[in-house]
Amino acid sequence: MTREVHLLAFGNTRSAGPWRHPDADHSVAGVRRRLIERAQIAEAGTFDALFFADGLNYGPPATWAYKTTEDFEPLTTTAALSSVTERIGLVVTGSATLAHPYHLARQLLSLDHLSLGRAGWNLVTSFAQAAADNFSARGVVDHDERYQIAEEAIEVVKKLWDSWSEDTIVADRETGVFNDVSKIAVPEHHGRYFDVKGPIGAARSAQGRPVIFQAGSSDTGRAFAATHAEVIFTSHGSRSRGQEFYRQIHAQARALERPTPPLITPSLRYVIGSTEDEARRAEREEYRFFSPEYQAGWLLEVDVDVTGADLDGPVPASAFPDSTETHRTALAGYRALAAEGNPTVREFLYKTVNGWGASVVGTPERIADEIEDWFANGAADGFVLRDSGLPGQEELFVEQVVPVLRKRGLFRHEYAGSTLRSHLGLDVPVSHSPSVRRPGA
């Protein structure tokens, strides 16, 4: 099979900056309408999926004055979007350290059924103090222990997803027996962090179970992702860094004897114009409406502090701590951004709109060139695309960049299947749940 680029798009509506644009409608009805439009535009472009990031808090108090409130919860949002779309995948972020695995397993499998096999789980280990404060937690768990919790959480979730075998449902109308109880797997999980009996009352979905996404980039995170992820969401500011990460993950997957490595889909921010000058004008328009105050406040969540600094002065060295237990990869990424080209604080904050990931500004051909370069040179299997937040950019990508990629033989002309796994070229996993008790067995 010819290898093709995988394209996903951020589904979230932007929470700060672009809402100031005169053509932006930030009312609840307007945000709902834009979510539906975003999903349907991406589906018309045969994207693999919409990807919904999430944080279990409203952000640091320093951001509150500048961000909109219509930041809808992703599981609820994607359940609604599943009824107005037919093919596009729906990937939601869920915390393995703050959300209970029983709830996660049930909610995600419900979404998978309601969408007829289009759900994905972006498994995260929550690092923000503000999020921990919302879940009766006594402080943030240390970095490496978060992954120990996640190891057990994903074990429990998979056991629950595998509660029903392919032939558990018999639906015998004469006897009134719906399930063959001997084929129901009861996890009876008793671990260090979780005690979960189970099962959940849900059969396997059209794609077997939701696709596992993960964003680990630290040493511990990479090991976790290489072990469990089917798709890795990551960020790299340059192709060379992407290639290094790609090689590392593939080597770790081989060492684990995985038959196929995870797909790797870094973030890519784009700004499109029919000419280079037009693209630069669009970027200046984005720069005009972005909110440096919001960005400075948000960076506090990853222990980067430029609040109070002169926006037109250099980034102070004091902005970055020597080490962190919050998000090590983010700290390294933002430190690298601040060192590239000696930006002012304002320019640095503008760069952080896409985290520490890659950006491309230019014509459709220029953007297609960048995608092809990373894809053909072992830096990515595809991208999670982030538009500028200004009206019309996503439409321009589908109308102008997608045809270029198709002409080059890099991207599908139509969906070959109806599930997220089929879009990603992933096999349906075999139902298997170790260490379970089967009633009557």
Coordinates of C-alpha atoms in Angstrom, one line a residue:
M1 CA 0.0 0.0 0.0
T2 CA 1.3 3.5 -0.9
R3 CA 2.1 5.5 2.2
E4 CA 0.0 8.6 2.5
V5 CA 0.0 11.7 4.7
H6 CA -2.3 11.7 7.7
L7 CA -4.0 15.0 8.4
L8 CA -5.8 15.9 11.6
A9 CA -7.1 19.3 12.6
F10 CA -7.5 20.9 16.0
G11 CA -11.2 21.1 16.7
N12 CA -11.0 23.6 19.5
T13 CA -12.2 27.1 18.9
R14 CA -9.4 29.6 19.8
S15 CA -9.9 31.0 23.3
A16 CA -7.8 34.2 23.1
G17 CA -6.9 36.8 20.6
P18 CA -8.8 36.0 17.4
W19 CA -12.1 36.6 19.1
R20 CA -11.2 40.3 18.8
H21 CA -11.5 40.1 15.0
P22 CA -14.5 42.0 13.8
D23 CA -15.8 39.0 11.8
A24 CA -15.5 36.6 14.7
D25 CA -18.7 35.6 16.5
H26 CA -17.8 34.5 20.1
S27 CA -21.4 34.0 21.3
V28 CA -22.3 30.5 22.4
A29 CA -24.4 30.1 19.2
G30 CA -21.5 31.4 17.1
V31 CA -19.0 29.0 18.7
R32 CA -21.4 26.1 18.2
R33 CA -21.9 27.0 14.6
R34 CA -18.1 27.3 14.1
L35 CA -17.5 23.9 15.6
I36 CA -20.0 22.3 13.2
E37 CA -18.5 24.2 10.3
R38 CA -14.9 23.2 11.3
A39 CA -15.9 19.5 11.5
Q40 CA -17.8 19.5 8.2
I41 CA -15.0 21.4 6.3
A42 CA -12.4 19.0 7.6
E43 CA -14.6 16.0 6.6
A44 CA -15.1 17.5 3.1
G45 CA -11.3 17.6 2.9
T46 CA -11.1 13.9 3.9
F47 CA -9.1 14.6 7.0
D48 CA -8.4 11.7 9.3
A49 CA -9.8 13.3 12.4
L50 CA -10.5 16.4 14.5
F51 CA -8.3 16.6 17.6
F52 CA -9.6 18.2 20.8
A53 CA -7.0 19.3 23.3
D54 CA -8.2 19.9 26.8
G55 CA -7.2 21.2 30.3
L56 CA -9.2 20.4 33.4
N57 CA -9.2 24.0 34.6
Y58 CA -9.8 27.5 33.3
G59 CA -6.1 28.2 33.2
P60 CA -3.9 30.4 35.4
P61 CA -5.8 33.5 36.8
A62 CA -3.5 35.7 34.7
T63 CA -5.3 34.5 31.6
W64 CA -8.9 34.9 32.8
A65 CA -9.4 38.5 31.6
Y66 CA -8.4 37.7 28.0
K67 CA -9.9 34.3 27.1
T68 CA -13.4 33.4 26.0
T69 CA -15.6 31.1 28.0
E70 CA -17.0 28.9 25.3
D71 CA -14.4 26.2 25.8
F72 CA -16.7 23.2 25.6
E73 CA -15.9 19.8 27.2
P74 CA -14.5 17.6 24.4
L75 CA -16.5 14.4 25.0
T76 CA -19.8 16.3 25.0
T77 CA -18.7 18.3 22.0
T78 CA -17.6 15.3 19.9
A79 CA -20.8 13.4 20.8
A80 CA -22.7 16.3 19.3
L81 CA -20.5 16.5 16.3
S82 CA -20.8 12.8 15.6
S83 CA -24.5 13.4 14.6
V84 CA -23.6 16.1 12.0
T85 CA -20.6 14.2 10.4
E86 CA -20.3 10.7 8.9
R87 CA -16.6 9.8 8.4
I88 CA -14.2 12.0 10.2
G89 CA -12.5 10.7 13.3
L90 CA -13.1 12.4 16.7
V91 CA -10.1 12.4 19.1
V92 CA -10.7 13.7 22.6
T93 CA -8.2 14.4 25.4
G94 CA -8.7 12.5 28.7
S95 CA -6.6 12.6 31.8
A96 CA -5.3 9.2 33.0
T97 CA -4.2 10.7 36.3
L98 CA -7.3 12.8 37.2
A99 CA -10.2 11.1 35.5
H100 CA -11.2 7.6 36.8
P101 CA -10.5 4.8 34.4
Y102 CA -14.0 3.4 34.7
H103 CA -15.5 6.7 33.6
L104 CA -12.9 7.1 30.8
A105 CA -13.6 3.6 29.5
R106 CA -17.3 4.0 29.5
Q107 CA -17.4 7.5 28.0
L108 CA -14.9 6.8 25.3
L109 CA -16.5 3.5 24.2
S110 CA -19.9 5.2 24.2
L111 CA -18.5 7.9 21.9
D112 CA -17.0 5.2 19.7
H113 CA -20.4 3.5 19.4
L114 CA -22.4 6.7 18.8
S115 CA -19.9 7.8 16.1
L116 CA -19.9 4.2 14.6
G117 CA -16.2 3.7 15.2
R118 CA -14.6 7.1 14.9
A119 CA -13.4 7.8 18.4
G120 CA -9.8 8.3 19.6
W121 CA -8.4 8.9 23.1
N122 CA -5.5 11.3 23.6
L123 CA -4.2 10.0 26.8
V124 CA -2.5 12.7 28.9
T125 CA -1.0 12.9 32.4
S126 CA -2.2 16.1 33.9
F127 CA 0.5 18.4 35.1
A128 CA -1.3 21.6 36.1
Q129 CA -1.7 22.6 39.7
A130 CA -5.0 24.3 38.8
A131 CA -6.3 21.1 37.4
A132 CA -5.3 19.1 40.5
D133 CA -7.1 21.6 42.6
N134 CA -10.3 20.8 40.9
F135 CA -10.1 17.1 41.8
S136 CA -9.4 17.1 45.5
A137 CA -5.8 16.4 44.8
R138 CA -3.1 17.4 47.3
G139 CA -0.6 19.0 44.8
V140 CA 0.6 17.8 41.5
V141 CA 2.0 14.3 41.3
D142 CA 5.7 14.1 40.3
H143 CA 6.4 13.7 36.6
D144 CA 7.5 10.0 36.6
E145 CA 4.7 8.9 39.0
R146 CA 2.1 10.4 36.7
Y147 CA 3.2 7.9 34.1
Q148 CA 3.1 5.0 36.6
I149 CA -0.6 6.0 37.3
A150 CA -1.2 6.2 33.5
E151 CA 0.3 2.7 33.1
E152 CA -2.2 1.2 35.5
A153 CA -5.1 3.4 34.1
I154 CA -4.6 2.2 30.5
E155 CA -4.4 -1.4 31.8
V156 CA -7.8 -0.9 33.5
V157 CA -9.4 0.8 30.6
K158 CA -8.4 -1.9 28.1
K159 CA -9.7 -4.6 30.5
L160 CA -13.0 -2.8 30.6
W161 CA -13.1 -2.4 26.9
D162 CA -12.5 -6.1 26.5
S163 CA -15.3 -7.1 28.9
W164 CA -17.4 -8.2 26.0
S165 CA -16.1 -10.7 23.4
E166 CA -17.1 -10.7 19.7
D167 CA -19.7 -13.4 20.5
T168 CA -20.9 -12.4 23.9
I169 CA -24.2 -11.0 22.6
V170 CA -26.6 -13.8 21.6
A171 CA -29.9 -11.9 21.6
D172 CA -32.0 -15.0 21.8
R173 CA -35.6 -13.7 21.6
E174 CA -37.2 -17.1 22.5
T175 CA -35.3 -17.5 25.8
G176 CA -34.9 -13.9 26.6
V177 CA -31.2 -14.2 27.0
F178 CA -29.3 -11.3 25.5
N179 CA -25.7 -12.0 26.7
D180 CA -23.8 -15.3 27.1
V181 CA -22.6 -14.6 30.7
S182 CA -19.8 -17.1 30.4
K183 CA -18.2 -14.8 27.8
I184 CA -18.3 -11.6 29.9
A185 CA -14.9 -10.8 31.3
V186 CA -15.0 -9.2 34.8
P187 CA -11.7 -7.4 35.3
E188 CA -11.6 -7.5 39.2
H189 CA -8.6 -5.2 39.0
H190 CA -6.8 -4.4 42.3
G191 CA -3.7 -2.3 41.8
R192 CA -1.6 0.3 43.5
Y193 CA -3.8 3.2 42.3
F194 CA -7.2 1.7 41.2
D195 CA -9.6 -0.9 42.4
V196 CA -12.1 -1.6 39.6
K197 CA -14.4 -4.6 39.5
G198 CA -16.3 -4.0 36.2
P199 CA -17.4 -4.9 33.7
I200 CA -18.9 -2.1 31.6
G201 CA -22.1 -2.9 29.7
A202 CA -20.9 -2.2 26.2
A203 CA -19.9 -4.4 23.3
R204 CA -16.9 -3.8 21.1
S205 CA -17.3 -1.0 18.6
A206 CA -17.2 -1.0 14.8
Q207 CA -13.4 -0.5 15.1
G208 CA -12.9 -2.8 18.1
R209 CA -12.0 0.0 20.5
P210 CA -11.0 3.7 20.4
V211 CA -7.6 4.5 18.9
I212 CA -5.0 5.4 21.6
F213 CA -3.2 8.8 21.0
Q214 CA -0.4 10.0 23.4
A215 CA 1.8 13.0 23.6
G216 CA 4.8 11.8 25.7
S217 CA 8.0 13.6 24.8
S218 CA 10.2 13.3 27.9
D219 CA 12.3 10.2 28.3
T220 CA 9.6 8.6 30.5
G221 CA 6.9 9.9 28.2
R222 CA 8.6 8.5 25.0
A223 CA 8.9 5.1 26.6
F224 CA 5.2 5.2 27.5
A225 CA 4.2 6.3 24.1
A226 CA 6.4 3.7 22.3
T227 CA 4.7 1.0 24.4
H228 CA 1.1 2.1 24.3
A229 CA 0.3 4.7 21.6
E230 CA -1.1 3.9 18.2
V231 CA -0.6 7.6 17.2
I232 CA 1.8 10.1 18.9
F233 CA 0.9 13.8 19.0
T234 CA 4.1 15.8 19.4
S235 CA 5.7 19.2 18.7
H236 CA 9.0 20.0 17.1
G237 CA 10.2 23.3 15.9
S238 CA 12.4 21.9 13.1
R239 CA 12.5 18.9 10.8
S240 CA 15.8 17.7 12.3
R241 CA 14.3 17.6 15.7
G242 CA 11.3 15.7 14.3
Q243 CA 13.6 13.2 12.6
E244 CA 15.5 12.6 15.8
F245 CA 12.2 11.9 17.7
Y246 CA 10.9 9.7 14.9
R247 CA 14.1 7.6 14.9
Q248 CA 14.0 7.3 18.7
I249 CA 10.3 6.1 18.8
H250 CA 10.9 3.6 16.0
A251 CA 13.9 2.2 17.8
Q252 CA 12.0 1.9 21.0
A253 CA 9.0 0.2 19.3
R254 CA 11.4 -2.3 17.7
A255 CA 13.0 -3.1 21.0
L256 CA 9.5 -3.7 22.4
E257 CA 8.9 -6.0 19.4
R258 CA 5.9 -4.1 18.3
P259 CA 4.9 -5.3 14.8
T260 CA 4.3 -1.7 13.6
P261 CA 5.5 1.5 15.3
P262 CA 3.1 4.3 16.3
L263 CA 2.2 6.9 13.7
I264 CA 3.8 10.2 14.5
T265 CA 1.8 13.4 13.9
P266 CA 3.4 16.6 15.1
S267 CA 1.6 19.9 15.3
L268 CA 1.9 22.3 12.3
R269 CA 0.6 25.9 12.4
Y270 CA -0.1 27.4 9.0
V271 CA -1.1 30.7 7.5
I272 CA -2.2 30.6 3.8
G273 CA -2.2 33.2 1.1
S274 CA -2.5 33.0 -2.7
T275 CA 0.9 34.7 -2.8
E276 CA 3.8 35.0 -0.3
D277 CA 2.9 38.7 0.2
E278 CA -0.8 37.8 0.9
A279 CA 0.3 35.1 3.3
R280 CA 2.5 37.6 5.2
R281 CA -0.4 40.1 5.3
A282 CA -2.6 37.4 6.8
E283 CA 0.1 36.6 9.4
R284 CA 0.3 40.3 10.3
E285 CA -3.4 40.3 10.8
E286 CA -3.1 37.4 13.1
Y287 CA -0.3 39.1 15.0
R288 CA -2.5 42.2 15.3
F289 CA -5.2 40.2 17.2
F290 CA -3.1 37.8 19.2
S291 CA -3.0 38.4 23.0
P292 CA 0.5 38.6 24.5
E293 CA -1.1 39.0 28.0
Y294 CA -3.0 35.8 27.5
Q295 CA 0.0 33.9 26.3
A296 CA 2.2 35.2 29.2
G297 CA -0.5 34.1 31.6
W298 CA -0.8 30.6 30.0
L299 CA 2.9 30.0 30.1
L300 CA 2.8 30.2 33.9
E301 CA 1.1 26.8 33.8
V302 CA 4.4 25.3 32.4
D303 CA 6.6 27.3 34.8
V304 CA 7.7 29.9 32.3
D305 CA 7.2 33.4 33.7
V306 CA 7.5 36.5 31.5
T307 CA 4.6 38.4 33.3
G308 CA 5.6 41.9 34.0
A309 CA 8.5 41.9 31.5
D310 CA 8.8 44.7 28.9
L311 CA 7.0 43.3 25.9
D312 CA 9.4 45.0 23.6
G313 CA 12.5 44.0 25.5
P314 CA 14.5 40.8 25.4
V315 CA 13.2 37.6 27.0
P316 CA 14.7 37.6 30.5
A317 CA 16.8 34.5 31.5
S318 CA 14.9 34.4 34.8
A319 CA 11.8 33.4 32.8
F320 CA 13.0 29.8 32.8
P321 CA 13.6 27.6 35.9
D322 CA 16.6 25.2 35.8
S323 CA 14.3 22.2 36.1
T324 CA 10.6 21.4 36.5
E325 CA 8.3 18.5 37.5
T326 CA 5.5 20.1 35.6
H327 CA 6.2 19.7 31.9
R328 CA 9.9 19.1 31.1
T329 CA 9.5 18.9 27.3
A330 CA 7.6 22.2 27.3
L331 CA 10.2 24.0 29.3
A332 CA 13.0 22.8 27.0
G333 CA 10.8 23.7 23.9
Y334 CA 10.0 27.3 25.1
R335 CA 13.6 27.9 26.2
A336 CA 14.7 26.9 22.6
L337 CA 12.1 29.3 21.1
A338 CA 13.4 32.2 23.2
A339 CA 17.0 31.5 22.0
E340 CA 16.2 31.5 18.3
G341 CA 16.9 34.9 16.8
N342 CA 16.8 36.8 20.1
P343 CA 13.1 37.7 19.9
T344 CA 11.5 40.4 22.0
V345 CA 9.1 39.2 24.7
R346 CA 6.1 40.0 22.4
E347 CA 7.7 38.1 19.5
F348 CA 8.5 35.2 21.7
L349 CA 4.9 35.1 23.0
Y350 CA 3.6 35.2 19.4
K351 CA 5.7 32.1 18.6
T352 CA 4.2 30.2 21.6
V353 CA 0.7 30.4 20.0
N354 CA 1.6 27.0 18.5
G355 CA 3.4 25.8 21.6
W356 CA 6.9 25.0 20.6
G357 CA 5.8 23.3 17.3
A358 CA 6.5 24.0 13.7
S359 CA 5.0 26.8 11.6
V360 CA 4.7 27.6 7.9
V361 CA 3.5 30.8 6.3
G362 CA 3.1 31.0 2.5
T363 CA 1.3 29.8 -0.6
P364 CA -0.5 26.5 -0.8
E365 CA 2.5 25.1 -2.7
R366 CA 4.8 26.3 0.0
I367 CA 2.7 24.7 2.7
A368 CA 2.5 21.4 0.7
D369 CA 6.3 21.5 0.3
E370 CA 6.7 21.7 4.1
I371 CA 4.4 18.8 4.7
E372 CA 6.0 16.7 2.0
D373 CA 9.5 17.5 3.3
W374 CA 8.8 16.2 6.8
F375 CA 6.8 13.3 5.5
A376 CA 9.3 12.1 2.9
N377 CA 12.4 12.6 5.2
G378 CA 11.4 10.6 8.2
A379 CA 10.2 13.3 10.5
A380 CA 6.4 12.7 10.5
D381 CA 3.6 10.4 9.2
G382 CA 1.3 13.4 9.1
F383 CA 0.3 16.5 11.1
V384 CA -2.2 17.9 13.5
L385 CA -2.9 21.2 11.8
R386 CA -3.6 24.4 13.6
D387 CA -4.9 27.3 11.6
S388 CA -4.3 30.9 12.6
G389 CA -7.7 31.3 14.1
L390 CA -8.7 34.0 11.6
P391 CA -11.8 33.5 9.6
G392 CA -11.4 31.4 6.4
Q393 CA -8.0 29.8 6.9
E394 CA -9.3 26.2 7.3
E395 CA -11.4 26.6 4.2
L396 CA -8.4 27.8 2.3
F397 CA -6.4 24.7 3.4
V398 CA -9.1 22.3 2.1
E399 CA -9.7 24.3 -1.1
Q400 CA -6.0 25.0 -2.0
V401 CA -3.5 22.8 -0.1
V402 CA -5.4 19.5 -0.2
P403 CA -5.6 19.5 -4.0
V404 CA -1.8 20.0 -4.2
L405 CA -1.2 17.1 -1.9
R406 CA -3.5 14.9 -3.9
K407 CA -1.9 15.9 -7.1
R408 CA 1.5 14.8 -5.7
G409 CA 0.0 11.4 -4.6
L410 CA 0.4 12.2 -1.0
F411 CA -3.2 12.3 0.3
R412 CA -6.4 10.4 -0.3
H413 CA -9.1 11.6 -2.7
E414 CA -11.8 10.0 -0.7
Y415 CA -12.3 7.9 2.4
A416 CA -11.7 4.2 1.9
G417 CA -13.5 3.3 5.1
S418 CA -15.8 4.6 7.8
T419 CA -13.8 4.2 11.0
L420 CA -10.9 6.2 12.4
R421 CA -8.7 3.0 12.3
S422 CA -9.4 2.6 8.6
H423 CA -8.4 6.2 7.9
L424 CA -5.2 5.7 9.9
G425 CA -4.4 2.2 8.4
L426 CA -4.6 0.6 11.8
D427 CA -5.7 -3.0 12.4
V428 CA -8.7 -3.8 14.6
P429 CA -7.1 -5.0 17.9
V430 CA -7.8 -8.5 19.0
S431 CA -10.1 -8.7 22.1
H432 CA -7.8 -9.8 24.9
S433 CA -8.0 -9.0 28.6
P434 CA -5.5 -10.8 30.8
S435 CA -6.2 -11.7 34.5
V436 CA -10.0 -11.6 34.3
R437 CA -12.6 -13.7 35.9
R438 CA -15.4 -15.1 33.7
P439 CA -18.6 -15.9 35.6
G440 CA -19.5 -19.6 35.2
A441 CA -16.1 -20.5 33.8

